[in-house]
CSV table of C-alpha atoms in Angstrom, one decimal:
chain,number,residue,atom,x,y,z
Y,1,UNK,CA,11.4,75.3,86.0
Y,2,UNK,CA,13.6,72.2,86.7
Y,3,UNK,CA,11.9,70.1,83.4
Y,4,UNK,CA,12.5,73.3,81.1
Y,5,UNK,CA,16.4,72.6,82.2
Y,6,UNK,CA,16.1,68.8,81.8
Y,7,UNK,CA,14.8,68.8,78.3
Y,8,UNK,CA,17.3,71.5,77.2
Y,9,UNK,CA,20.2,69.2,77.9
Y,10,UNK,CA,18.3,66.2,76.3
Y,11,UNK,CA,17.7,68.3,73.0
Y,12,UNK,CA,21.4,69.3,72.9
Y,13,UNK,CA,22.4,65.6,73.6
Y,14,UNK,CA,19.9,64.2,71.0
Y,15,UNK,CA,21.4,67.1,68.5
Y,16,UNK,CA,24.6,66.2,69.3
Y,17,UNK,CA,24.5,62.1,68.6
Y,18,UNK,CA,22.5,63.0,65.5
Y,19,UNK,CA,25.5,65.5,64.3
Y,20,UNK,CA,28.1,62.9,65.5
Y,21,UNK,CA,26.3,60.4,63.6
Y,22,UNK,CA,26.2,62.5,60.4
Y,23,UNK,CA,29.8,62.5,60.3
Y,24,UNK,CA,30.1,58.6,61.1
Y,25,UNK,CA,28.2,57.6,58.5
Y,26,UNK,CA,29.5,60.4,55.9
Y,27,UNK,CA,32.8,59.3,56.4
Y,28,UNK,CA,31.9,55.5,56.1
Y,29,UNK,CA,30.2,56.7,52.5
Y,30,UNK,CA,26.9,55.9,53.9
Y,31,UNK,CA,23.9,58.2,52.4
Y,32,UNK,CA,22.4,57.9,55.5
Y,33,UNK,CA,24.9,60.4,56.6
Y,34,UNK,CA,23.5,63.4,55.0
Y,35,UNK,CA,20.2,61.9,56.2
Y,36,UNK,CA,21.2,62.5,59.4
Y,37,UNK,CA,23.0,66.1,58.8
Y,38,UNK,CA,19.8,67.8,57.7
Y,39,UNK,CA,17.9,66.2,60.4
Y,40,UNK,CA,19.9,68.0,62.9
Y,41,UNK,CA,19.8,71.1,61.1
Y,42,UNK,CA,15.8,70.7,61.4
Y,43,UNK,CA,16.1,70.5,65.1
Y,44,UNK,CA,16.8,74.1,65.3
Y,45,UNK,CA,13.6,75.3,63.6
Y,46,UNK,CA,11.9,75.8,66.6
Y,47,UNK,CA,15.1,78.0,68.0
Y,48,UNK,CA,15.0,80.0,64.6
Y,49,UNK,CA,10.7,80.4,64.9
Y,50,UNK,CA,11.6,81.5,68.5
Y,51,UNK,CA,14.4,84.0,67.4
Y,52,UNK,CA,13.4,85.6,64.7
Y,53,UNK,CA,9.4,85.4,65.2
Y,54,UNK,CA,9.1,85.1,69.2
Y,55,UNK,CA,7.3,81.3,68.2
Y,56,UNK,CA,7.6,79.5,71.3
Y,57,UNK,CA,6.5,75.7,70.4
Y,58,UNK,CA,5.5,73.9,73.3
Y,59,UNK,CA,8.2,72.5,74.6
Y,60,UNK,CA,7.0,68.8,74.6
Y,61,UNK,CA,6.7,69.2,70.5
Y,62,UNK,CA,10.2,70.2,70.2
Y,63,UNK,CA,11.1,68.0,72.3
Y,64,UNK,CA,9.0,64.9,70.4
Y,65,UNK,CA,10.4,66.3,67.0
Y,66,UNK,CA,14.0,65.9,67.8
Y,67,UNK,CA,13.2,62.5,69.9
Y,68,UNK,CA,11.7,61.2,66.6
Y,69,UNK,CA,14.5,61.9,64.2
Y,70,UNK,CA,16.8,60.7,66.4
Y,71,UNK,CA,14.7,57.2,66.9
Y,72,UNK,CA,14.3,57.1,63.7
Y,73,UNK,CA,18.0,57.9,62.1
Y,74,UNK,CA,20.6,56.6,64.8
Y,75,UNK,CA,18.1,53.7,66.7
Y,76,UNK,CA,16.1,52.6,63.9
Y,77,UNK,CA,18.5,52.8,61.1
Y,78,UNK,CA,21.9,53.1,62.1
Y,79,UNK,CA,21.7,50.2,65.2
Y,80,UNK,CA,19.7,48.5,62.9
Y,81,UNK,CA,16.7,48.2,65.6
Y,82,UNK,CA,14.0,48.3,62.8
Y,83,UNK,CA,15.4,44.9,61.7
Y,84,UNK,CA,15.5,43.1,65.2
Y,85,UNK,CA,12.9,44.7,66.8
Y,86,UNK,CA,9.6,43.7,65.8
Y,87,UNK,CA,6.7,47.0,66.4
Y,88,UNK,CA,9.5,49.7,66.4
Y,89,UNK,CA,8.8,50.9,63.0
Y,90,UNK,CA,5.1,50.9,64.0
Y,91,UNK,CA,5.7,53.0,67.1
Y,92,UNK,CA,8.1,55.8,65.0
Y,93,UNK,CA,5.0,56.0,62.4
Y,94,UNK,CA,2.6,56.7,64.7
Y,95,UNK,CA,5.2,59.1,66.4
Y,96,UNK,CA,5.9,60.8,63.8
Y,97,UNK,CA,2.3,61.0,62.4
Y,98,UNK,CA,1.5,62.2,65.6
Y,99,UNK,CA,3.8,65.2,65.4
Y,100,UNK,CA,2.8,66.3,62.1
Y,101,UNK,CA,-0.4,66.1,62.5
Y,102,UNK,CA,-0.9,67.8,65.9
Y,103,UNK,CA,0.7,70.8,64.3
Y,104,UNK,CA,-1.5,70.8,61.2
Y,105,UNK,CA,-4.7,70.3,63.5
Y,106,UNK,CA,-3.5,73.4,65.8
Y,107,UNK,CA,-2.7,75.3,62.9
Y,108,UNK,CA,-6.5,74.5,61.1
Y,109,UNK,CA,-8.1,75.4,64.6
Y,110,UNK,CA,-6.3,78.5,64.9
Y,111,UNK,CA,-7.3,79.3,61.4
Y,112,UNK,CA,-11.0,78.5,62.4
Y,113,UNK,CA,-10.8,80.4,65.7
Y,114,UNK,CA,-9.8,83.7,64.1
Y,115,UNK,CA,-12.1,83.8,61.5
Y,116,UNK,CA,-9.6,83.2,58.8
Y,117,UNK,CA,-12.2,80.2,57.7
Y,118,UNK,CA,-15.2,78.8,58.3
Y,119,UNK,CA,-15.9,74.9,59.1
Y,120,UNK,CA,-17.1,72.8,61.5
Y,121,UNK,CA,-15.0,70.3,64.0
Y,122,UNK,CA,-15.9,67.3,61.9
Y,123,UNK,CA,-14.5,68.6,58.9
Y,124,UNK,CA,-11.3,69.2,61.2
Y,125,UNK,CA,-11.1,66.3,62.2
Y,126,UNK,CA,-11.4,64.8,58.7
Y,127,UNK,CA,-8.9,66.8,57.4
Y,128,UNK,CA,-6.2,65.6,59.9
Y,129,UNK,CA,-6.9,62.1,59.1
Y,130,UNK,CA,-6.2,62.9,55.4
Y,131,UNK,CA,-3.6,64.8,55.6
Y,132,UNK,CA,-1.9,62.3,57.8
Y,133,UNK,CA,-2.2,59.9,55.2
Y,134,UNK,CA,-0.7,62.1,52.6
Y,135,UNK,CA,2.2,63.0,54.5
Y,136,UNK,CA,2.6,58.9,55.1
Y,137,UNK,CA,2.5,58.6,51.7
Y,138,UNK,CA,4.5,61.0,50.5
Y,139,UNK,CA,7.1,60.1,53.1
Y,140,UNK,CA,6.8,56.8,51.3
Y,141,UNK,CA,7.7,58.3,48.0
Y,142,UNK,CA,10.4,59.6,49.8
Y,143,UNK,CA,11.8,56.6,50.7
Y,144,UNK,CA,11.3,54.8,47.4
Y,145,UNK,CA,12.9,57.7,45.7
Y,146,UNK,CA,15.8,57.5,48.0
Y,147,UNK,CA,16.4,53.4,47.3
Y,148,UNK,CA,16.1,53.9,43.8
Y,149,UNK,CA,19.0,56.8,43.4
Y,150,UNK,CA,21.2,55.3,46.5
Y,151,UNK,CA,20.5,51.4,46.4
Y,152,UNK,CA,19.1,51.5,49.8
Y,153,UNK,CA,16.7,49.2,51.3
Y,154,UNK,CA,14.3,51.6,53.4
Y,155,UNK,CA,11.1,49.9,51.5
Y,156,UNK,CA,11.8,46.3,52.7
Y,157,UNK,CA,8.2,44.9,50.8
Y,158,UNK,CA,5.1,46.1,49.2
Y,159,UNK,CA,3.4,44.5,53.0
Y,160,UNK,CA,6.1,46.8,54.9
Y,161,UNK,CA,5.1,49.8,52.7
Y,162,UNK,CA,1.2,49.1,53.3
Y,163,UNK,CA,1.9,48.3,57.5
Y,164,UNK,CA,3.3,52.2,57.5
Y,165,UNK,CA,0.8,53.4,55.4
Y,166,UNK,CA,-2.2,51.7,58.0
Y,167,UNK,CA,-0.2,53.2,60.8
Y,168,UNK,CA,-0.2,56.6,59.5
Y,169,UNK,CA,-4.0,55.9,58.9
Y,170,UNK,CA,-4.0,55.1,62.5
Y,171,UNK,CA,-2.2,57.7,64.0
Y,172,UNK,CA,-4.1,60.4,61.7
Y,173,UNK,CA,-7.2,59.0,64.0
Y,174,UNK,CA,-5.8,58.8,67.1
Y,175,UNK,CA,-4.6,62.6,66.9
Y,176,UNK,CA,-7.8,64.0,65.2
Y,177,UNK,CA,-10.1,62.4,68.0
Y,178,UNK,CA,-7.9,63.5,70.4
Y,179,UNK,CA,-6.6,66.5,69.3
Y,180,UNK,CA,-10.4,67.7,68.0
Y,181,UNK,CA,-11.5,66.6,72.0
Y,182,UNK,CA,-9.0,68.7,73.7
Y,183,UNK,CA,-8.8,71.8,71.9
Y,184,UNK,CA,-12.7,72.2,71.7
Y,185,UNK,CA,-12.6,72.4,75.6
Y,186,UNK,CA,-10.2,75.1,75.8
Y,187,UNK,CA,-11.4,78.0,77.3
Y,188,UNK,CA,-10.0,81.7,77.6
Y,189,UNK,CA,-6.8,82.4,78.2
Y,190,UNK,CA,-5.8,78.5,77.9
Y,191,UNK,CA,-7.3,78.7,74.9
Y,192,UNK,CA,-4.9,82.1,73.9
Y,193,UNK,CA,-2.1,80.5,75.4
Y,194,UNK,CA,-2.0,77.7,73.3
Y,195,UNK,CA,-3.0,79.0,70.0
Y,196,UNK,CA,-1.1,81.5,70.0
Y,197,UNK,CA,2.4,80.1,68.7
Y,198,UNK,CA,0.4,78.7,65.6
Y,199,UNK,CA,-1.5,82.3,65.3
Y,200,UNK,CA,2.1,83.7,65.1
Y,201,UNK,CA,2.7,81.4,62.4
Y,202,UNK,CA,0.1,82.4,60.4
Y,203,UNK,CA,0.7,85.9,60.9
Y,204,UNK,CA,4.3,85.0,59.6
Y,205,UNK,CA,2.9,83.1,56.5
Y,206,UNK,CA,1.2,86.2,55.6
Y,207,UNK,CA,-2.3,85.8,57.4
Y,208,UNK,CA,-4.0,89.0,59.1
Y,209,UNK,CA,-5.0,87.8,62.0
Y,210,UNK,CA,-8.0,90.1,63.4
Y,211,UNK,CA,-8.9,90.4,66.8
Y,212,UNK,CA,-10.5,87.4,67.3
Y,213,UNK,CA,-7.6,86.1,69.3
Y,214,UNK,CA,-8.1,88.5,72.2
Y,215,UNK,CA,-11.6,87.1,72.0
Y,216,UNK,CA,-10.6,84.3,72.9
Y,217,UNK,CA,-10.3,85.2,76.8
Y,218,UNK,CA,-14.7,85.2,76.5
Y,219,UNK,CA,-15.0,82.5,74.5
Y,220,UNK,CA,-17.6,80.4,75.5
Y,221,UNK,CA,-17.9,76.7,74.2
């Protein structure tokens, strides 16, 4: 597939601004440098899931991870765009909300498909709202941790820490309706084929997946 190609190159481009900017701003004495050094070593967790584990993430999520750390590290911090541009922090909140909480929502499903638990789609849905927020909020901690040992600036107000937190919130919502919506109408081998990178993630994590995912191809809804 021409696209597969397409977003290969992009991913190694992205990986290799983010790795040039690592070394920019570690030789300027910026902390942002080593910021940017372990966020292109994260890029390669999905190669290392796919290596060692046969994990293919769907390409578009490895492709959105990388997009936002690279929005968020060289655009946003190190051009400065969060400053001038009024809405871009907004938009890389909701992306990354987005990201992390389609892949905790796919993982709970998965879980809920193969017996591993047992709730309904509302409590789903409820729990990727939460754990949205908690993962805003502990990115927030994050940050606040990082200005205090560094002198950085990352929490510019108590208002600019609260915006992020409501656009986590937001996002959180956005993905469970959405999320809940779409993966409830999968059927059979859909449903297989795209559960079955976060099954394999389970299984790595320790989880003994029964047969319930070849199941799947009957499922009814």
């Amino acid at each position: 597939m021409v696209y597969k190609y397409i977003n290969q190159a992009l991913l190694w481009l992205m990986r290799a601004a983010l790795l040039g900017s690592a070394f920019y701003l570690i030789f300027q004495g910026e902390s942002h440098g080593l910021l940017a050094l372990l966020a292109f070593v994260v890029t390669f967790i999905p190669q290392f899931l796919r290596a060692k584990y046969e994990i293919d993430l769907p390409w578009w999520l490895e492709f959105l991870i990388v997009l936002a750390l690279v929005l968020d590290i060289i655009v946003g911090s190190q051009f400065a765009v969060y400053n001038y541009v009024t809405g871009f922090d907004w938009f890389t909140h909701l992306l990354g909300t987005f990201i992390v909480s389609i892949i905790a929502l796919s993982i709970v499903y998965s879980l809920k498909v193969t017996g591993q638990i047992k709730v309904t789609n509302n409590m789903i849905w409820w729990f990727t709202v939460v754990f949205a927020l908690a993962i805003g909020a502990f990115y927030e901690i994050l940050e606040f941790i990082t200005d205090s040992v560094f002198g950085a600036n990352s929490q510019i107000s108590l208002t600019n820490t609260m915006i992020d937190l409501i656009n986590d919130l937001i996002g959180g919502i956005i993905t469970a309706t959405w999320g809940s919506y779409y993966l409830m109408r999968l059927q059979g081998r859909q449903a297989k084929e795209v559960l079955q990178p976060y099954v394999k993630l389970l299984q790595v994590w320790g989880f003994r997946i029964r047969e319930e995912m070849d199941k799947l191809r009957n499922r009814k809804k």
